């Protein structure tokens, strides 16, 4: 029983990842919008997660979004257009929408 509990704990913690604090600056846009049409496409972002590693759907979906934000940040993007979010993970387009200067 102790081994099962330890395995579940390790499995659950493996699903949690630390997030770059700056990734919160990357906004999530649901679907295409007029706002995104004025942005520069930086690349596609993808997250593959195992939903069984999370206790609830909301936690799973938030971790997928976090993954997309971190990838977008690394590309120099400030927004992600969320294209898919399902039990296999999520996909999106990283965009740079802020004007510099």
CSV table of N, CA, C and O in Angstrom, one decimal:
chain,number,residue,atom,x,y,z
A,1,UNK,N,0.8,-1.2,0.0
A,1,UNK,CA,0.0,0.0,0.0
A,1,UNK,C,0.9,1.3,0.0
A,1,UNK,O,0.6,2.2,-0.7
A,2,UNK,N,2.0,1.2,0.8
A,2,UNK,CA,2.8,2.4,0.9
A,2,UNK,C,3.5,2.6,-0.5
A,2,UNK,O,3.7,3.8,-0.9
A,3,UNK,N,3.8,1.5,-1.2
A,3,UNK,CA,4.5,1.7,-2.5
A,3,UNK,C,3.5,2.3,-3.5
A,3,UNK,O,3.9,3.1,-4.3
A,4,UNK,N,2.2,1.9,-3.4
A,4,UNK,CA,1.2,2.5,-4.3
A,4,UNK,C,1.0,4.0,-4.0
A,4,UNK,O,1.0,4.8,-5.0
A,5,UNK,N,1.0,4.3,-2.8
A,5,UNK,CA,0.8,5.7,-2.4
A,5,UNK,C,2.0,6.5,-2.9
A,5,UNK,O,1.9,7.6,-3.4
A,6,UNK,N,3.2,6.0,-2.7
A,6,UNK,CA,4.5,6.7,-3.2
A,6,UNK,C,4.5,6.8,-4.7
A,6,UNK,O,4.8,7.9,-5.2
A,7,UNK,N,4.0,5.8,-5.4
A,7,UNK,CA,4.0,5.9,-6.8
A,7,UNK,C,3.0,6.9,-7.3
A,7,UNK,O,3.3,7.7,-8.2
A,8,UNK,N,1.8,7.0,-6.7
A,8,UNK,CA,0.8,8.0,-7.1
A,8,UNK,C,1.4,9.4,-6.8
A,8,UNK,O,1.2,10.3,-7.6
A,9,UNK,N,2.0,9.6,-5.6
A,9,UNK,CA,2.6,10.9,-5.3
A,9,UNK,C,3.7,11.3,-6.3
A,9,UNK,O,3.6,12.5,-6.8
A,10,UNK,N,4.6,10.4,-6.7
A,10,UNK,CA,5.6,10.8,-7.7
A,10,UNK,C,5.0,11.1,-9.0
A,10,UNK,O,5.3,12.0,-9.7
A,11,UNK,N,4.0,10.3,-9.4
A,11,UNK,CA,3.3,10.5,-10.7
A,11,UNK,C,2.6,11.8,-10.7
A,11,UNK,O,2.7,12.5,-11.7
A,12,UNK,N,2.0,12.2,-9.7
A,12,UNK,CA,1.3,13.5,-9.6
A,12,UNK,C,2.2,14.6,-9.6
A,12,UNK,O,2.0,15.6,-10.4
A,13,UNK,N,3.3,14.5,-8.9
A,13,UNK,CA,4.3,15.6,-8.8
A,13,UNK,C,5.0,15.7,-10.2
A,13,UNK,O,5.4,16.8,-10.6
A,14,UNK,N,5.2,14.7,-10.9
A,14,UNK,CA,5.9,14.7,-12.2
A,14,UNK,C,5.0,15.5,-13.2
A,14,UNK,O,5.6,16.1,-14.1
A,15,UNK,N,3.7,15.6,-13.0
A,15,UNK,CA,2.9,16.3,-13.9
A,15,UNK,C,3.0,17.8,-13.6
A,15,UNK,O,2.6,18.6,-14.4
A,16,UNK,N,3.4,18.2,-12.5
A,16,UNK,CA,3.6,19.6,-12.1
A,16,UNK,C,4.9,20.2,-12.6
A,16,UNK,O,5.9,19.5,-12.4
A,17,UNK,N,4.9,21.3,-13.2
A,17,UNK,CA,6.2,21.9,-13.6
A,17,UNK,C,6.2,23.3,-13.1
A,17,UNK,O,5.2,24.0,-13.0
A,18,UNK,N,7.4,23.8,-12.9
A,18,UNK,CA,7.6,25.2,-12.5
A,18,UNK,C,7.4,26.0,-13.8
A,18,UNK,O,7.8,25.6,-14.9
A,19,UNK,N,6.8,27.2,-13.6
A,19,UNK,CA,6.6,28.1,-14.7
A,19,UNK,C,7.4,29.3,-14.6
A,19,UNK,O,7.6,29.8,-13.6
A,20,UNK,N,8.0,29.7,-15.8
A,20,UNK,CA,8.7,31.0,-15.8
A,20,UNK,C,7.8,32.1,-15.4
A,20,UNK,O,6.7,32.3,-16.0
A,21,UNK,N,8.1,32.9,-14.4
A,21,UNK,CA,7.2,34.0,-14.0
A,21,UNK,C,6.9,35.0,-15.1
A,21,UNK,O,5.8,35.5,-15.1
A,22,UNK,N,7.8,35.1,-16.0
A,22,UNK,CA,7.5,36.1,-17.1
A,22,UNK,C,6.5,35.5,-18.1
A,22,UNK,O,5.9,36.3,-18.9
A,23,UNK,N,6.2,34.2,-18.1
A,23,UNK,CA,5.3,33.6,-19.0
A,23,UNK,C,3.9,34.1,-18.7
A,23,UNK,O,3.0,34.1,-19.6
A,24,UNK,N,3.6,34.6,-17.5
A,24,UNK,CA,2.3,35.2,-17.2
A,24,UNK,C,2.0,36.4,-18.1
A,24,UNK,O,0.9,36.8,-18.2
A,25,UNK,N,3.1,37.0,-18.6
A,25,UNK,CA,2.9,38.2,-19.4
A,25,UNK,C,2.4,37.9,-20.8
A,25,UNK,O,2.1,38.7,-21.6
A,26,UNK,N,2.5,36.6,-21.2
A,26,UNK,CA,2.0,36.1,-22.5
A,26,UNK,C,0.5,35.8,-22.3
A,26,UNK,O,0.1,35.0,-21.6
A,27,UNK,N,-0.3,36.6,-23.1
A,27,UNK,CA,-1.7,36.5,-23.0
A,27,UNK,C,-2.3,35.3,-23.8
A,27,UNK,O,-1.6,34.9,-24.8
A,28,UNK,N,-3.4,34.8,-23.4
A,28,UNK,CA,-4.0,33.7,-24.1
A,28,UNK,C,-5.3,34.3,-24.8
A,28,UNK,O,-6.1,34.9,-24.2
A,29,UNK,N,-5.3,34.1,-26.1
A,29,UNK,CA,-6.5,34.5,-26.9
A,29,UNK,C,-7.2,33.3,-27.4
A,29,UNK,O,-6.6,32.4,-28.0
A,30,UNK,N,-8.5,33.2,-27.1
A,30,UNK,CA,-9.2,32.0,-27.5
A,30,UNK,C,-9.8,32.2,-28.9
A,30,UNK,O,-10.6,33.1,-29.2
A,31,UNK,N,-9.3,31.4,-29.9
A,31,UNK,CA,-9.7,31.5,-31.3
A,31,UNK,C,-9.2,32.7,-32.0
A,31,UNK,O,-8.6,33.6,-31.4
A,32,UNK,N,-9.4,32.8,-33.3
A,32,UNK,CA,-8.9,33.9,-34.1
A,32,UNK,C,-9.8,35.1,-33.8
A,32,UNK,O,-11.0,35.0,-33.5
A,33,UNK,N,-9.2,36.3,-33.9
A,33,UNK,CA,-9.9,37.5,-33.6
A,33,UNK,C,-9.3,38.6,-34.4
A,33,UNK,O,-8.2,38.5,-35.0
A,34,UNK,N,-10.0,39.8,-34.5
A,34,UNK,CA,-9.4,40.9,-35.2
A,34,UNK,C,-8.1,41.4,-34.5
A,34,UNK,O,-7.2,41.9,-35.2
A,35,UNK,N,-8.1,41.2,-33.2
A,35,UNK,CA,-6.9,41.6,-32.4
A,35,UNK,C,-5.6,40.9,-33.0
A,35,UNK,O,-4.6,41.4,-33.2
A,36,UNK,N,-5.8,39.6,-33.2
A,36,UNK,CA,-4.7,38.8,-33.6
A,36,UNK,C,-4.3,39.0,-35.1
A,36,UNK,O,-3.1,38.8,-35.5
A,37,UNK,N,-5.2,39.6,-35.9
A,37,UNK,CA,-4.8,39.9,-37.3
A,37,UNK,C,-3.8,41.0,-37.4
A,37,UNK,O,-3.2,41.2,-38.4
A,38,UNK,N,-3.6,41.8,-36.4
A,38,UNK,CA,-2.7,42.9,-36.4
A,38,UNK,C,-1.3,42.5,-35.7
A,38,UNK,O,-0.5,43.3,-35.5
A,39,UNK,N,-1.1,41.2,-35.5
A,39,UNK,CA,0.1,40.7,-34.8
A,39,UNK,C,1.0,40.0,-35.8
A,39,UNK,O,0.6,39.5,-36.8
A,40,UNK,N,2.2,39.9,-35.4
A,40,UNK,CA,3.2,39.1,-36.1
A,40,UNK,C,3.3,37.7,-35.7
A,40,UNK,O,3.4,37.4,-34.5
A,41,UNK,N,3.2,36.8,-36.6
A,41,UNK,CA,3.2,35.3,-36.3
A,41,UNK,C,4.7,35.0,-36.0
A,41,UNK,O,5.6,35.2,-36.7
A,42,UNK,N,4.9,34.3,-34.8
A,42,UNK,CA,6.2,34.0,-34.4
A,42,UNK,C,6.5,32.5,-34.5
A,42,UNK,O,7.6,32.0,-34.6
A,43,UNK,N,5.4,31.7,-34.5
A,43,UNK,CA,5.6,30.2,-34.7
A,43,UNK,C,4.4,29.5,-34.0
A,43,UNK,O,3.6,30.1,-33.3
A,44,UNK,N,4.4,28.2,-34.2
A,44,UNK,CA,3.4,27.3,-33.5
A,44,UNK,C,3.9,26.8,-32.2
A,44,UNK,O,5.1,26.6,-32.0
A,45,UNK,N,3.0,26.7,-31.2
A,45,UNK,CA,3.4,26.1,-29.9
A,45,UNK,C,2.5,24.9,-29.7
A,45,UNK,O,1.3,24.9,-30.1
A,46,UNK,N,3.0,23.9,-29.0
A,46,UNK,CA,2.3,22.6,-28.8
A,46,UNK,C,2.6,22.1,-27.4
A,46,UNK,O,3.8,22.2,-26.9
A,47,UNK,N,1.7,21.6,-26.7
A,47,UNK,CA,1.8,21.0,-25.4
A,47,UNK,C,1.2,19.6,-25.4
A,47,UNK,O,0.1,19.4,-25.9
A,48,UNK,N,2.0,18.6,-25.0
A,48,UNK,CA,1.5,17.2,-24.9
A,48,UNK,C,1.5,16.9,-23.4
A,48,UNK,O,2.6,16.9,-22.8
A,49,UNK,N,0.4,16.6,-22.8
A,49,UNK,CA,0.3,16.3,-21.4
A,49,UNK,C,-0.6,15.1,-21.2
A,49,UNK,O,-1.5,14.8,-22.0
A,50,UNK,N,-0.4,14.4,-20.2
A,50,UNK,CA,-1.2,13.2,-19.8
A,50,UNK,C,-2.2,13.7,-18.8
A,50,UNK,O,-1.9,14.0,-17.7
A,51,UNK,N,-3.5,13.7,-19.2
A,51,UNK,CA,-4.5,14.2,-18.2
A,51,UNK,C,-4.6,13.4,-17.0
A,51,UNK,O,-5.1,13.8,-15.9
A,52,UNK,N,-4.2,12.1,-17.0
A,52,UNK,CA,-4.2,11.3,-15.9
A,52,UNK,C,-3.3,11.7,-14.8
A,52,UNK,O,-3.4,11.3,-13.6
A,53,UNK,N,-2.3,12.6,-15.1
A,53,UNK,CA,-1.4,13.1,-14.1
A,53,UNK,C,-1.9,14.2,-13.2
A,53,UNK,O,-1.3,14.7,-12.3
A,54,UNK,N,-3.1,14.7,-13.5
A,54,UNK,CA,-3.7,15.8,-12.8
A,54,UNK,C,-5.0,15.4,-12.1
A,54,UNK,O,-5.7,14.4,-12.5
A,55,UNK,N,-5.2,16.1,-11.0
A,55,UNK,CA,-6.4,15.7,-10.2
A,55,UNK,C,-7.7,16.2,-10.8
A,55,UNK,O,-8.7,15.5,-10.6
A,56,UNK,N,-7.7,17.3,-11.5
A,56,UNK,CA,-8.9,17.7,-12.1
A,56,UNK,C,-8.7,18.4,-13.5
A,56,UNK,O,-7.6,18.7,-13.8
A,57,UNK,N,-9.8,18.5,-14.2
A,57,UNK,CA,-9.7,19.0,-15.6
A,57,UNK,C,-9.1,20.5,-15.6
A,57,UNK,O,-8.3,20.8,-16.5
A,58,UNK,N,-9.6,21.3,-14.7
A,58,UNK,CA,-9.1,22.7,-14.7
A,58,UNK,C,-7.6,22.8,-14.5
A,58,UNK,O,-6.9,23.6,-15.1
A,59,UNK,N,-7.1,22.0,-13.6
A,59,UNK,CA,-5.6,21.9,-13.3
A,59,UNK,C,-4.9,21.5,-14.6
A,59,UNK,O,-3.9,22.1,-15.0
A,60,UNK,N,-5.4,20.5,-15.3
A,60,UNK,CA,-4.8,20.0,-16.5
A,60,UNK,C,-4.8,21.1,-17.6
A,60,UNK,O,-3.8,21.3,-18.2
A,61,UNK,N,-5.9,21.7,-17.8
A,61,UNK,CA,-6.0,22.7,-18.8
A,61,UNK,C,-5.1,23.9,-18.5
A,61,UNK,O,-4.5,24.5,-19.4
A,62,UNK,N,-5.0,24.3,-17.3
A,62,UNK,CA,-4.1,25.4,-16.9
A,62,UNK,C,-2.6,25.0,-17.2
A,62,UNK,O,-1.9,25.9,-17.7
A,63,UNK,N,-2.3,23.8,-16.9
A,63,UNK,CA,-0.9,23.4,-17.2
A,63,UNK,C,-0.6,23.4,-18.7
A,63,UNK,O,0.5,23.8,-19.1
A,64,UNK,N,-1.5,23.0,-19.5
A,64,UNK,CA,-1.3,23.0,-20.9
A,64,UNK,C,-1.2,24.5,-21.4
A,64,UNK,O,-0.3,24.8,-22.2
A,65,UNK,N,-2.0,25.3,-20.9
A,65,UNK,CA,-1.9,26.8,-21.2
A,65,UNK,C,-0.5,27.3,-20.8
A,65,UNK,O,0.1,28.1,-21.5
A,66,UNK,N,-0.1,26.9,-19.6
A,66,UNK,CA,1.2,27.4,-19.1
A,66,UNK,C,2.3,26.9,-20.0
A,66,UNK,O,3.2,27.7,-20.3
A,67,UNK,N,2.3,25.7,-20.5
A,67,UNK,CA,3.3,25.2,-21.4
A,67,UNK,C,3.3,26.0,-22.7
A,67,UNK,O,4.4,26.4,-23.2
A,68,UNK,N,2.1,26.4,-23.2
A,68,UNK,CA,2.1,27.2,-24.4
A,68,UNK,C,2.6,28.6,-24.2
A,68,UNK,O,3.4,29.1,-25.0
A,69,UNK,N,2.3,29.1,-23.0
A,69,UNK,CA,2.9,30.5,-22.7
A,69,UNK,C,4.4,30.5,-22.6
A,69,UNK,O,5.0,31.4,-23.1
A,70,UNK,N,4.9,29.5,-22.0
A,70,UNK,CA,6.4,29.4,-21.8
A,70,UNK,C,7.1,29.3,-23.2
A,70,UNK,O,8.1,29.9,-23.5
A,71,UNK,N,6.5,28.4,-24.0
A,71,UNK,CA,7.1,28.3,-25.4
A,71,UNK,C,7.0,29.6,-26.2
A,71,UNK,O,8.0,30.0,-26.8
A,72,UNK,N,5.9,30.2,-26.1
A,72,UNK,CA,5.7,31.5,-26.8
A,72,UNK,C,6.7,32.6,-26.3
A,72,UNK,O,7.2,33.3,-27.1
A,73,UNK,N,6.9,32.6,-25.0
A,73,UNK,CA,7.8,33.6,-24.4
A,73,UNK,C,9.2,33.3,-25.0
A,73,UNK,O,9.9,34.3,-25.3
A,74,UNK,N,9.6,32.1,-25.1
A,74,UNK,CA,10.9,31.8,-25.6
A,74,UNK,C,11.1,32.2,-27.1
A,74,UNK,O,12.2,32.4,-27.5
A,75,UNK,N,10.0,32.3,-27.8
A,75,UNK,CA,10.0,32.8,-29.2
A,75,UNK,C,10.0,34.3,-29.3
A,75,UNK,O,10.0,34.9,-30.4
A,76,UNK,N,9.8,35.0,-28.2
A,76,UNK,CA,9.7,36.4,-28.2
A,76,UNK,C,8.2,36.9,-28.4
A,76,UNK,O,8.0,38.1,-28.7
A,77,UNK,N,7.3,36.0,-28.2
A,77,UNK,CA,5.9,36.4,-28.4
A,77,UNK,C,5.3,37.0,-27.1
A,77,UNK,O,5.8,36.7,-26.0
A,78,UNK,N,4.2,37.7,-27.3
A,78,UNK,CA,3.5,38.2,-26.1
A,78,UNK,C,2.0,37.7,-26.0
A,78,UNK,O,1.3,38.0,-25.1
A,79,UNK,N,1.6,36.9,-27.0
A,79,UNK,CA,0.3,36.3,-27.0
A,79,UNK,C,0.3,34.9,-27.6
A,79,UNK,O,1.1,34.6,-28.4
A,80,UNK,N,-0.7,34.1,-27.3
A,80,UNK,CA,-0.9,32.8,-27.9
A,80,UNK,C,-2.4,32.7,-28.3
A,80,UNK,O,-3.3,33.0,-27.4
A,81,UNK,N,-2.6,32.4,-29.5
A,81,UNK,CA,-4.0,32.1,-30.0
A,81,UNK,C,-4.2,30.6,-29.7
A,81,UNK,O,-3.5,29.8,-30.4
A,82,UNK,N,-5.1,30.3,-28.8
A,82,UNK,CA,-5.4,28.9,-28.5
A,82,UNK,C,-6.2,28.3,-29.5
A,82,UNK,O,-7.3,28.7,-29.8
A,83,UNK,N,-5.7,27.2,-30.2
A,83,UNK,CA,-6.4,26.6,-31.3
A,83,UNK,C,-7.1,25.3,-30.8
A,83,UNK,O,-8.2,25.1,-31.2
A,84,UNK,N,-6.4,24.5,-30.1
A,84,UNK,CA,-7.0,23.3,-29.5
A,84,UNK,C,-6.6,23.1,-28.1
A,84,UNK,O,-5.5,23.5,-27.7
A,85,UNK,N,-7.5,22.5,-27.3
A,85,UNK,CA,-7.2,22.1,-25.9
A,85,UNK,C,-8.1,20.9,-25.7
A,85,UNK,O,-9.4,21.1,-25.6
A,86,UNK,N,-7.5,19.8,-25.6
A,86,UNK,CA,-8.3,18.5,-25.4
A,86,UNK,C,-7.5,17.6,-24.5
A,86,UNK,O,-6.5,18.0,-23.9
A,87,UNK,N,-7.9,16.3,-24.5
A,87,UNK,CA,-7.2,15.3,-23.6
A,87,UNK,C,-5.9,14.9,-24.1
A,87,UNK,O,-5.2,14.1,-23.4
A,88,UNK,N,-5.4,15.4,-25.2
A,88,UNK,CA,-4.0,15.1,-25.7
A,88,UNK,C,-3.1,16.3,-25.5
A,88,UNK,O,-1.9,16.1,-25.7
A,89,UNK,N,-3.6,17.4,-25.1
A,89,UNK,CA,-2.8,18.6,-24.9
A,89,UNK,C,-3.4,19.8,-25.5
A,89,UNK,O,-4.6,20.0,-25.5
A,90,UNK,N,-2.5,20.6,-26.1
A,90,UNK,CA,-3.1,21.8,-26.7
A,90,UNK,C,-2.1,22.3,-27.8
A,90,UNK,O,-0.9,22.0,-27.8
A,91,UNK,N,-2.7,23.2,-28.7
A,91,UNK,CA,-1.9,23.8,-29.7
A,91,UNK,C,-2.3,25.3,-29.8
A,91,UNK,O,-3.4,25.6,-29.5
A,92,UNK,N,-1.4,26.1,-30.4
A,92,UNK,CA,-1.7,27.5,-30.5
A,92,UNK,C,-0.7,28.1,-31.4
A,92,UNK,O,0.3,27.5,-31.9
A,93,UNK,N,-0.9,29.4,-31.7
A,93,UNK,CA,0.0,30.2,-32.5
A,93,UNK,C,0.6,31.3,-31.6
A,93,UNK,O,-0.2,32.0,-31.0
A,94,UNK,N,1.9,31.4,-31.6
A,94,UNK,CA,2.6,32.4,-30.8
A,94,UNK,C,2.6,33.7,-31.7
A,94,UNK,O,3.0,33.7,-32.8
A,95,UNK,N,2.2,34.8,-31.1
A,95,UNK,CA,2.1,36.1,-31.8
A,95,UNK,C,2.8,37.2,-31.0
A,95,UNK,O,2.9,37.2,-29.8
A,96,UNK,N,3.4,38.2,-31.7
A,96,UNK,CA,3.9,39.4,-31.1
A,96,UNK,C,3.0,40.5,-31.5
A,96,UNK,O,3.0,40.9,-32.7
A,97,UNK,N,2.3,41.0,-30.6
A,97,UNK,CA,1.3,42.0,-30.9
A,97,UNK,C,1.7,43.4,-30.3
A,97,UNK,O,1.2,44.4,-30.8
A,98,UNK,N,2.5,43.5,-29.3
A,98,UNK,CA,2.9,44.8,-28.7
A,98,UNK,C,3.8,45.5,-29.7
A,98,UNK,O,4.6,45.0,-30.3
A,99,UNK,N,3.5,46.8,-29.8
A,99,UNK,CA,4.4,47.7,-30.6
A,99,UNK,C,5.5,48.2,-29.7
A,99,UNK,O,5.3,48.7,-28.6
A,100,UNK,N,6.7,48.1,-30.2
A,100,UNK,CA,7.9,48.6,-29.5
A,100,UNK,C,8.1,50.1,-29.9
A,100,UNK,O,8.0,50.4,-31.0
A,101,UNK,N,8.6,50.8,-28.9
A,101,UNK,CA,9.0,52.2,-29.2
A,101,UNK,C,7.8,53.1,-29.0
A,101,UNK,O,7.6,54.2,-29.3
